[in-house]
PDB file of C-alpha atoms in Angstrom:
ATOM      1  CA  MET M1347       0.000   0.000   0.000  1.00 68.00           C
ATOM      2  CA  LYS M1348       2.820   2.367   0.911  1.00 69.00           C
ATOM      3  CA  VAL M1349       4.473   1.646  -2.446  1.00 70.00           C
ATOM      4  CA  ILE M1350       1.297   2.598  -4.307  1.00 75.00           C
ATOM      5  CA  ILE M1351       0.904   5.849  -2.352  1.00 76.00           C
ATOM      6  CA  ALA M1352       4.555   6.744  -2.904  1.00 73.00           C
ATOM      7  CA  THR M1353       4.192   6.049  -6.628  1.00 78.00           C
ATOM      8  CA  VAL M1354       1.133   8.293  -6.867  1.00 68.00           C
ATOM      9  CA  ILE M1355       2.897  11.096  -5.009  1.00 76.00           C
ATOM     10  CA  VAL M1356       5.962  10.852  -7.236  1.00 71.00           C
ATOM     11  CA  ALA M1357       3.777  10.845 -10.355  1.00 73.00           C
ATOM     12  CA  LEU M1358       1.930  13.973  -9.177  1.00 76.00           C
ATOM     13  CA  VAL M1359       5.178  15.760  -8.399  1.00 72.00           C
ATOM     14  CA  VAL M1360       6.651  14.867 -11.785  1.00 74.00           C
ATOM     15  CA  ALA M1361       3.471  15.999 -13.551  1.00 77.00           C
ATOM     16  CA  PHE M1362       3.500  19.289 -11.650  1.00 77.00           C
ATOM     17  CA  VAL M1363       7.154  19.944 -12.497  1.00 74.00           C
ATOM     18  CA  LEU M1364       6.603  19.103 -16.171  1.00 77.00           C
ATOM     19  CA  GLY M1365       3.570  21.382 -16.289  1.00 76.00           C
ATOM     20  CA  VAL M1366       5.565  24.266 -14.824  1.00 74.00           C
ATOM     21  CA  LEU M1367       8.414  23.666 -17.266  1.00 72.00           C
ATOM     22  CA  LEU M1368       6.052  23.495 -20.264  1.00 76.00           C
ATOM     23  CA  GLY M1369       4.464  26.771 -19.193  1.00 74.00           C
ATOM     24  CA  LEU M1370       7.867  28.415 -18.946  1.00 71.00           C
ATOM     25  CA  PHE M1371       8.989  27.059 -22.309  1.00 69.00           C
ATOM     26  CA  LYS M1372       5.773  28.307 -23.900  1.00 67.00           C
ATOM     27  CA  LYS M1373       6.472  31.819 -22.677  1.00 68.00           C
ATOM     28  CA  ILE M1374      10.174  31.742 -23.471  1.00 69.00           C
ATOM     29  CA  PHE M1375       9.844  30.332 -26.989  1.00 65.00           C
ATOM     30  CA  ALA M1376       6.492  31.894 -27.888  1.00 55.00           C
ATOM     31  CA  VAL M1377       6.332  33.303 -31.427  1.00 58.00           C
ATOM     32  CA  ALA M1378       4.433  36.549 -31.752  1.00 57.00           C
ATOM     33  CA  VAL M1379       1.467  36.226 -34.120  1.00 63.00           C
ATOM     34  CA  ASP M1380       0.614  39.237 -36.254  1.00 74.00           C
ATOM     35  CA  PRO M1381      -3.043  40.108 -35.498  1.00 84.00           C
ATOM     36  CA  LYS M1382      -3.436  41.049 -39.159  1.00 86.00           C
ATOM     37  CA  VAL M1383      -3.136  37.377 -40.144  1.00 86.00           C
ATOM     38  CA  ALA M1384      -6.458  36.504 -38.488  1.00 87.00           C
ATOM     39  CA  LEU M1385      -8.177  39.529 -40.056  1.00 90.00           C
ATOM     40  CA  ILE M1386      -6.826  38.671 -43.495  1.00 89.00           C
ATOM     41  CA  ARG M1387      -7.781  35.002 -43.157  1.00 90.00           C
ATOM     42  CA  GLU M1388     -11.321  35.952 -42.226  1.00 89.00           C
ATOM     43  CA  ALA M1389     -11.613  38.193 -45.299  1.00 89.00           C
ATOM     44  CA  LEU M1390     -10.524  35.473 -47.741  1.00 88.00           C
ATOM     45  CA  SER M1391     -12.901  33.246 -49.707  1.00 80.00           C
ATOM     46  CA  GLY M1392     -11.931  30.132 -47.760  1.00 82.00           C
ATOM     47  CA  GLY M1393     -11.774  27.990 -50.877  1.00 80.00           C
ATOM     48  CA  ASN M1394      -8.175  26.860 -50.283  1.00 85.00           C
ATOM     49  CA  CYS M1395      -7.990  26.636 -54.074  1.00 86.00           C
ATOM     50  CA  GLY M1396      -4.302  27.486 -54.412  1.00 84.00           C
ATOM     51  CA  GLY M1397      -4.984  30.065 -57.096  1.00 83.00           C
ATOM     52  CA  CYS M1398      -2.884  32.564 -55.137  1.00 86.00           C
ATOM     53  CA  GLY M1399       0.175  30.353 -55.521  1.00 84.00           C
ATOM     54  CA  TYR M1400       0.248  29.300 -51.861  1.00 88.00           C
ATOM     55  CA  ALA M1401      -0.728  26.019 -50.208  1.00 85.00           C
ATOM     56  CA  GLY M1402      -3.988  27.436 -48.900  1.00 88.00           C
ATOM     57  CA  CYS M1403      -5.723  30.435 -47.367  1.00 91.00           C
ATOM     58  CA  ASP M1404      -3.746  30.216 -44.109  1.00 90.00           C
ATOM     59  CA  ALA M1405      -0.415  30.334 -45.921  1.00 91.00           C
ATOM     60  CA  PHE M1406      -1.574  33.163 -48.161  1.00 89.00           C
ATOM     61  CA  ALA M1407      -2.863  35.190 -45.197  1.00 89.00           C
ATOM     62  CA  ALA M1408       0.496  34.880 -43.451  1.00 89.00           C
ATOM     63  CA  ALA M1409       2.303  35.893 -46.645  1.00 89.00           C
ATOM     64  CA  VAL M1410       0.122  38.980 -47.133  1.00 90.00           C
ATOM     65  CA  ALA M1411       0.615  40.042 -43.516  1.00 88.00           C
ATOM     66  CA  ALA M1412       4.386  39.657 -43.956  1.00 88.00           C
ATOM     67  CA  GLY M1413       4.336  41.718 -47.140  1.00 87.00           C
ATOM     68  CA  GLU M1414       5.410  38.727 -49.234  1.00 90.00           C
ATOM     69  CA  ALA M1415       2.198  38.454 -51.266  1.00 87.00           C
ATOM     70  CA  PRO M1416       0.046  41.155 -52.894  1.00 89.00           C
ATOM     71  CA  VAL M1417      -3.397  42.006 -51.550  1.00 87.00           C
ATOM     72  CA  THR M1418      -4.720  41.276 -55.033  1.00 86.00           C
ATOM     73  CA  GLY M1419      -3.483  37.669 -54.905  1.00 87.00           C
ATOM     74  CA  CYS M1420      -6.771  36.001 -53.923  1.00 88.00           C
ATOM     75  CA  VAL M1421      -8.175  35.298 -57.373  1.00 83.00           C
ATOM     76  CA  ALA M1422     -11.153  33.472 -55.911  1.00 83.00           C
ATOM     77  CA  GLY M1423     -12.192  36.518 -53.905  1.00 84.00           C
ATOM     78  CA  GLY M1424     -11.642  38.974 -56.737  1.00 82.00           C
ATOM     79  CA  PRO M1425     -11.727  42.760 -56.422  1.00 84.00           C
ATOM     80  CA  ALA M1426     -13.998  42.759 -53.351  1.00 85.00           C
ATOM     81  CA  THR M1427     -11.552  40.669 -51.330  1.00 89.00           C
ATOM     82  CA  ALA M1428      -8.618  42.724 -52.601  1.00 87.00           C
ATOM     83  CA  GLU M1429     -10.249  45.876 -51.265  1.00 88.00           C
ATOM     84  CA  LYS M1430     -10.774  44.279 -47.840  1.00 90.00           C
ATOM     85  CA  LEU M1431      -7.162  43.146 -47.663  1.00 88.00           C
ATOM     86  CA  ALA M1432      -5.980  46.572 -48.811  1.00 88.00           C
ATOM     87  CA  GLN M1433      -7.870  48.205 -45.943  1.00 90.00           C
ATOM     88  CA  ILE M1434      -6.335  45.799 -43.441  1.00 90.00           C
ATOM     89  CA  MET M1435      -2.826  46.339 -44.804  1.00 89.00           C
ATOM     90  CA  GLY M1436      -3.265  50.070 -45.395  1.00 86.00           C
ATOM     91  CA  VAL M1437      -2.347  49.897 -49.073  1.00 83.00           C
ATOM     92  CA  SER M1438      -4.073  50.353 -52.413  1.00 73.00           C
ATOM     93  CA  GLY M1439      -6.219  47.479 -53.637  1.00 66.00           C
ATOM     94  CA  SER M1440      -6.463  48.712 -57.198  1.00 64.00           C
ATOM     95  CA  GLY M1441      -5.406  46.397 -59.976  1.00 64.00           C
ATOM     96  CA  ALA M1442      -7.538  43.453 -58.922  1.00 69.00           C
ATOM     97  CA  GLU M1443      -9.322  42.023 -61.916  1.00 79.00           C
ATOM     98  CA  ARG M1444     -11.864  39.231 -61.956  1.00 85.00           C
ATOM     99  CA  LYS M1445     -10.875  36.415 -64.257  1.00 90.00           C
ATOM    100  CA  VAL M1446     -12.787  33.388 -65.456  1.00 94.00           C
ATOM    101  CA  ALA M1447     -11.942  30.129 -67.193  1.00 96.00           C
ATOM    102  CA  PHE M1448     -12.427  29.737 -70.935  1.00 97.00           C
ATOM    103  CA  LEU M1449     -12.303  26.366 -72.704  1.00 97.00           C
ATOM    104  CA  ALA M1450     -10.602  26.546 -76.096  1.00 97.00           C
ATOM    105  CA  CYS M1451     -12.277  23.466 -77.559  1.00 97.00           C
ATOM    106  CA  ARG M1452     -15.674  22.696 -79.064  1.00 95.00           C
ATOM    107  CA  GLY M1453     -14.930  19.123 -80.033  1.00 94.00           C
ATOM    108  CA  THR M1454     -18.148  17.504 -78.830  1.00 95.00           C
ATOM    109  CA  LYS M1455     -18.994  13.824 -79.272  1.00 93.00           C
ATOM    110  CA  GLU M1456     -20.842  14.714 -82.461  1.00 94.00           C
ATOM    111  CA  CYS M1457     -17.972  16.772 -83.894  1.00 94.00           C
ATOM    112  CA  ALA M1458     -14.786  15.038 -82.820  1.00 94.00           C
ATOM    113  CA  GLY M1459     -14.040  11.424 -83.638  1.00 92.00           C
ATOM    114  CA  ASP M1460     -12.458   8.938 -81.237  1.00 93.00           C
ATOM    115  CA  LYS M1461      -9.272   7.002 -81.921  1.00 92.00           C
ATOM    116  CA  GLY M1462     -10.955   3.835 -80.759  1.00 90.00           C
ATOM    117  CA  GLU M1463     -12.211   2.240 -77.560  1.00 91.00           C
ATOM    118  CA  TYR M1464     -10.183   3.293 -74.555  1.00 93.00           C
ATOM    119  CA  THR M1465     -10.227   0.734 -71.720  1.00 92.00           C
ATOM    120  CA  GLY M1466      -7.771   2.323 -69.308  1.00 93.00           C
ATOM    121  CA  LEU M1467      -8.335   4.441 -66.225  1.00 96.00           C
ATOM    122  CA  LYS M1468     -11.094   6.930 -67.025  1.00 95.00           C
ATOM    123  CA  THR M1469      -9.274  10.156 -66.263  1.00 97.00           C
ATOM    124  CA  CYS M1470      -7.980  12.733 -68.723  1.00 97.00           C
ATOM    125  CA  ARG M1471      -4.476  12.555 -67.312  1.00 97.00           C
ATOM    126  CA  ALA M1472      -4.324   8.756 -67.519  1.00 97.00           C
ATOM    127  CA  ALA M1473      -5.654   8.699 -71.074  1.00 97.00           C
ATOM    128  CA  GLN M1474      -3.195  11.399 -72.113  1.00 96.00           C
ATOM    129  CA  LEU M1475      -0.237   9.549 -70.606  1.00 96.00           C
ATOM    130  CA  ALA M1476      -1.333   6.164 -71.971  1.00 95.00           C
ATOM    131  CA  VAL M1477      -2.426   6.936 -75.529  1.00 94.00           C
ATOM    132  CA  GLY M1478      -2.058  10.694 -76.010  1.00 94.00           C
ATOM    133  CA  GLY M1479      -5.760  11.320 -75.476  1.00 94.00           C
ATOM    134  CA  THR M1480      -8.841   9.625 -76.850  1.00 93.00           C
ATOM    135  CA  LYS M1481      -9.699  11.940 -79.757  1.00 94.00           C
ATOM    136  CA  LEU M1482      -8.434  11.836 -83.330  1.00 95.00           C
ATOM    137  CA  CYS M1483      -7.621  15.496 -82.841  1.00 95.00           C
ATOM    138  CA  ALA M1484      -4.409  15.501 -80.833  1.00 94.00           C
ATOM    139  CA  PHE M1485      -5.368  18.862 -79.336  1.00 95.00           C
ATOM    140  CA  GLY M1486      -8.965  18.042 -78.330  1.00 95.00           C
ATOM    141  CA  CYS M1487     -10.615  17.659 -74.934  1.00 97.00           C
ATOM    142  CA  VAL M1488     -10.306  14.107 -73.602  1.00 96.00           C
ATOM    143  CA  GLY M1489     -13.676  14.435 -71.894  1.00 96.00           C
ATOM    144  CA  TYR M1490     -13.290  12.514 -68.635  1.00 97.00           C
ATOM    145  CA  GLY M1491     -13.842  15.562 -66.445  1.00 97.00           C
ATOM    146  CA  ASP M1492     -10.637  15.922 -64.426  1.00 98.00           C
ATOM    147  CA  CYS M1493     -11.247  19.669 -64.488  1.00 97.00           C
ATOM    148  CA  ALA M1494     -14.777  19.357 -63.090  1.00 97.00           C
ATOM    149  CA  ALA M1495     -13.570  17.024 -60.346  1.00 96.00           C
ATOM    150  CA  GLU M1496     -10.867  19.500 -59.311  1.00 94.00           C
ATOM    151  CA  CYS M1497     -13.008  22.667 -59.365  1.00 94.00           C
ATOM    152  CA  PRO M1498     -13.456  23.661 -55.696  1.00 90.00           C
ATOM    153  CA  PHE M1499     -16.379  25.984 -56.458  1.00 91.00           C
ATOM    154  CA  GLY M1500     -18.617  23.673 -58.502  1.00 94.00           C
ATOM    155  CA  ALA M1501     -18.290  25.934 -61.523  1.00 95.00           C
ATOM    156  CA  LEU M1502     -17.508  23.107 -63.944  1.00 97.00           C
ATOM    157  CA  SER M1503     -19.706  20.216 -64.993  1.00 97.00           C
ATOM    158  CA  MET M1504     -19.518  17.655 -67.763  1.00 97.00           C
ATOM    159  CA  GLY M1505     -22.235  18.007 -70.375  1.00 96.00           C
ATOM    160  CA  ALA M1506     -23.979  15.329 -72.390  1.00 96.00           C
ATOM    161  CA  ASP M1507     -21.899  16.516 -75.344  1.00 96.00           C
ATOM    162  CA  GLY M1508     -18.729  15.236 -73.674  1.00 96.00           C
ATOM    163  CA  LEU M1509     -17.267  18.646 -72.880  1.00 97.00           C
ATOM    164  CA  PRO M1510     -16.904  20.539 -69.585  1.00 98.00           C
ATOM    165  CA  HIS M1511     -19.174  23.556 -69.237  1.00 98.00           C
ATOM    166  CA  VAL M1512     -18.346  26.619 -67.145  1.00 97.00           C
ATOM    167  CA  ASP M1513     -20.929  28.242 -64.887  1.00 97.00           C
ATOM    168  CA  TYR M1514     -19.659  31.808 -64.995  1.00 95.00           C
ATOM    169  CA  LYS M1515     -21.797  32.820 -62.031  1.00 93.00           C
ATOM    170  CA  LYS M1516     -19.735  30.433 -59.899  1.00 93.00           C
ATOM    171  CA  CYS M1517     -16.335  30.615 -61.594  1.00 94.00           C
ATOM    172  CA  THR M1518     -13.801  32.532 -59.508  1.00 89.00           C
ATOM    173  CA  GLY M1519     -10.818  32.205 -61.816  1.00 90.00           C
ATOM    174  CA  CYS M1520      -8.881  30.120 -59.281  1.00 89.00           C
ATOM    175  CA  GLY M1521      -7.023  28.379 -62.109  1.00 91.00           C
ATOM    176  CA  LYS M1522      -7.451  24.797 -60.891  1.00 92.00           C
ATOM    177  CA  CYS M1523      -8.834  23.723 -64.273  1.00 95.00           C
ATOM    178  CA  VAL M1524      -5.947  25.419 -66.070  1.00 95.00           C
ATOM    179  CA  LYS M1525      -3.423  23.423 -64.050  1.00 94.00           C
ATOM    180  CA  THR M1526      -5.404  20.165 -64.206  1.00 96.00           C
ATOM    181  CA  CYS M1527      -6.176  19.905 -67.927  1.00 98.00           C
ATOM    182  CA  PRO M1528      -3.458  17.755 -69.569  1.00 97.00           C
ATOM    183  CA  LYS M1529      -4.236  19.312 -72.954  1.00 96.00           C
ATOM    184  CA  LYS M1530      -3.904  22.879 -71.616  1.00 97.00           C
ATOM    185  CA  LEU M1531      -7.276  23.811 -73.068  1.00 97.00           C
ATOM    186  CA  PHE M1532      -8.320  26.216 -70.327  1.00 97.00           C
ATOM    187  CA  ALA M1533      -7.131  29.791 -70.043  1.00 96.00           C
ATOM    188  CA  LEU M1534      -7.958  32.501 -67.524  1.00 94.00           C
ATOM    189  CA  VAL M1535      -9.378  35.587 -69.218  1.00 95.00           C
ATOM    190  CA  PRO M1536     -10.638  38.896 -67.802  1.00 93.00           C
ATOM    191  CA  ALA M1537     -14.360  38.578 -67.143  1.00 92.00           C
ATOM    192  CA  GLU M1538     -14.974  42.095 -68.453  1.00 92.00           C
ATOM    193  CA  ARG M1539     -12.945  41.678 -71.626  1.00 94.00           C
ATOM    194  CA  LYS M1540     -14.753  42.303 -74.905  1.00 95.00           C
ATOM    195  CA  GLY M1541     -13.699  40.936 -78.245  1.00 96.00           C
ATOM    196  CA  SER M1542     -13.477  37.699 -80.148  1.00 96.00           C
ATOM    197  CA  VAL M1543     -11.805  34.533 -78.939  1.00 97.00           C
ATOM    198  CA  ALA M1544     -11.079  31.221 -80.665  1.00 96.00           C
ATOM    199  CA  ALA M1545     -12.716  28.140 -79.169  1.00 96.00           C
ATOM    200  CA  CYS M1546     -10.162  25.769 -80.672  1.00 96.00           C
ATOM    201  CA  SER M1547      -6.597  24.731 -79.827  1.00 96.00           C
ATOM    202  CA  CYS M1548      -5.699  22.761 -82.956  1.00 95.00           C
ATOM    203  CA  HIS M1549      -2.358  24.062 -84.219  1.00 92.00           C
ATOM    204  CA  SER M1550      -2.067  21.500 -87.014  1.00 91.00           C
ATOM    205  CA  ASP M1551      -1.619  22.824 -90.546  1.00 89.00           C
ATOM    206  CA  ASN M1552      -3.014  19.688 -92.200  1.00 91.00           C
ATOM    207  CA  LYS M1553      -6.295  21.218 -93.343  1.00 89.00           C
ATOM    208  CA  PRO M1554      -7.961  18.094 -94.810  1.00 88.00           C
ATOM    209  CA  GLN M1555      -7.117  16.044 -91.726  1.00 93.00           C
ATOM    210  CA  ILE M1556      -8.422  18.746 -89.387  1.00 93.00           C
ATOM    211  CA  ARG M1557     -11.867  18.483 -90.978  1.00 88.00           C
ATOM    212  CA  LYS M1558     -11.803  14.691 -90.701  1.00 92.00           C
ATOM    213  CA  ASN M1559     -10.754  14.755 -87.060  1.00 94.00           C
ATOM    214  CA  CYS M1560     -13.197  17.430 -85.885  1.00 95.00           C
ATOM    215  CA  THR M1561     -15.847  19.296 -87.826  1.00 93.00           C
ATOM    216  CA  ALA M1562     -15.742  22.113 -85.264  1.00 94.00           C
ATOM    217  CA  GLY M1563     -11.997  22.694 -85.576  1.00 93.00           C
ATOM    218  CA  CYS M1564     -10.272  25.720 -87.059  1.00 95.00           C
ATOM    219  CA  PHE M1565      -9.017  24.628 -90.488  1.00 88.00           C
ATOM    220  CA  LYS M1566      -6.929  27.747 -91.143  1.00 92.00           C
ATOM    221  CA  CYS M1567      -9.003  29.319 -93.892  1.00 93.00           C
ATOM    222  CA  GLY M1568      -7.935  32.800 -92.773  1.00 94.00           C
ATOM    223  CA  MET M1569     -11.366  34.265 -93.429  1.00 95.00           C
ATOM    224  CA  CYS M1570     -11.479  35.863 -89.975  1.00 96.00           C
ATOM    225  CA  ALA M1571      -8.265  37.812 -90.531  1.00 96.00           C
ATOM    226  CA  ARG M1572      -9.331  38.952 -94.001  1.00 96.00           C
ATOM    227  CA  LYS M1573     -12.704  40.182 -92.790  1.00 96.00           C
ATOM    228  CA  CYS M1574     -11.398  41.997 -89.690  1.00 97.00           C
ATOM    229  CA  PRO M1575     -11.680  45.750 -90.353  1.00 96.00           C
ATOM    230  CA  GLU M1576      -9.095  46.516 -87.648  1.00 96.00           C
ATOM    231  CA  GLN M1577      -6.549  43.936 -88.856  1.00 96.00           C
ATOM    232  CA  CYS M1578      -6.126  42.690 -85.303  1.00 96.00           C
ATOM    233  CA  ILE M1579      -6.069  38.920 -85.923  1.00 96.00           C
ATOM    234  CA  ASP M1580      -2.759  37.054 -86.177  1.00 95.00           C
ATOM    235  CA  LEU M1581      -2.724  33.509 -87.591  1.00 93.00           C
ATOM    236  CA  ALA M1582       1.000  32.820 -87.199  1.00 91.00           C
ATOM    237  CA  SER M1583       0.470  30.228 -84.438  1.00 90.00           C
ATOM    238  CA  GLY M1584      -2.223  28.382 -86.408  1.00 90.00           C
ATOM    239  CA  ILE M1585      -4.989  29.652 -84.120  1.00 93.00           C
ATOM    240  CA  PRO M1586      -6.506  33.147 -84.428  1.00 95.00           C
ATOM    241  CA  GLN M1587      -4.809  35.365 -81.848  1.00 95.00           C
ATOM    242  CA  ILE M1588      -6.609  38.629 -81.108  1.00 96.00           C
ATOM    243  CA  ASP M1589      -4.915  41.945 -80.378  1.00 97.00           C
ATOM    244  CA  TYR M1590      -7.390  43.283 -77.835  1.00 96.00           C
ATOM    245  CA  ALA M1591      -5.805  46.729 -77.966  1.00 95.00           C
ATOM    246  CA  LYS M1592      -7.168  46.984 -81.507  1.00 96.00           C
ATOM    247  CA  CYS M1593     -10.269  44.765 -81.367  1.00 97.00           C
ATOM    248  CA  THR M1594     -13.521  46.756 -81.318  1.00 96.00           C
ATOM    249  CA  SER M1595     -15.729  43.709 -80.769  1.00 96.00           C
ATOM    250  CA  CYS M1596     -17.490  44.361 -84.077  1.00 96.00           C
ATOM    251  CA  GLY M1597     -18.120  40.647 -84.592  1.00 96.00           C
ATOM    252  CA  GLU M1598     -17.173  40.560 -88.285  1.00 97.00           C
ATOM    253  CA  CYS M1599     -14.733  37.690 -87.713  1.00 97.00           C
ATOM    254  CA  VAL M1600     -17.406  35.735 -85.841  1.00 97.00           C
ATOM    255  CA  LYS M1601     -19.769  36.108 -88.784  1.00 96.00           C
ATOM    256  CA  ALA M1602     -17.065  35.177 -91.291  1.00 96.00           C
ATOM    257  CA  CYS M1603     -15.865  31.976 -89.560  1.00 96.00           C
ATOM    258  CA  PRO M1604     -17.420  29.034 -91.462  1.00 93.00           C
ATOM    259  CA  ASP M1605     -17.040  26.609 -88.542  1.00 90.00           C
ATOM    260  CA  LYS M1606     -18.099  29.035 -85.796  1.00 93.00           C
ATOM    261  CA  VAL M1607     -14.740  28.745 -84.067  1.00 95.00           C
ATOM    262  CA  LEU M1608     -14.718  32.403 -83.079  1.00 97.00           C
ATOM    263  CA  HIS M1609     -17.043  33.820 -80.444  1.00 97.00           C
ATOM    264  CA  LEU M1610     -17.417  37.155 -78.713  1.00 97.00           C
ATOM    265  CA  LEU M1611     -16.070  36.570 -75.242  1.00 96.00           C
ATOM    266  CA  GLN M1612     -18.680  38.785 -73.589  1.00 96.00           C
ATOM    267  CA  ASP M1613     -21.424  36.615 -75.101  1.00 95.00           C
ATOM    268  CA  VAL M1614     -19.817  33.445 -73.752  1.00 95.00           C
ATOM    269  CA  VAL M1615     -19.305  34.798 -70.227  1.00 94.00           C
ATOM    270  CA  ASN M1616     -22.740  36.404 -69.991  1.00 90.00           C
ATOM    271  CA  ALA M1617     -24.703  33.613 -71.687  1.00 80.00           C
TER     272      ALA M1617
END
């Protein structure tokens, strides 16, 4: 009995000493936390999407508070969040611009032919690594929805046509789809931009084969450039590239395109 009592007493003494030591160590080695970090974290979207370039909202908040990241870095929050962070940090929040995702492919099941039956893992990345994608068009959307699965805001969904569709009311421009797509078919574009944009990524110059592979593909007829009154379309890369400093959004190129590859971006975003 005495042994048990002695053991209990020793254990209590040891616990008390350890508690005191831990308390002292906590005070001695305590790291001061900038109160701005909590304010910044609260103002963020909370999506932990990584669009800011950091591991998550906590890491980004700490970086902003330390002056290592710009207040405009939260792409998911957009201009509104940038203004809140600017007020907390006492700096200007101007320059924040809302961006959204645009898919440069219209190769639906009806338009784009398949190479054959793919029996591997049903992900875009796996199909790309295994057989270079499932479509005859080497540049076309694989269609297994990796982008939709990765979107943290539910702004992407796979349609019955085999392509991902963007809900622009939900899209925050976080860039997850851009990083996920193995074909690099997504691009972030300013939501308020006006002008034409090409919904195709086929850079091949084999015109007859382009039409066989996908009836919705750009087959390099050059009609858009010839019809543009501002001469702001460059075809050097094989895909119409628009000089938005010159583009007046007149829509003449959209009308001239025989395969409806070109669209006015404002019509796509506000559809």
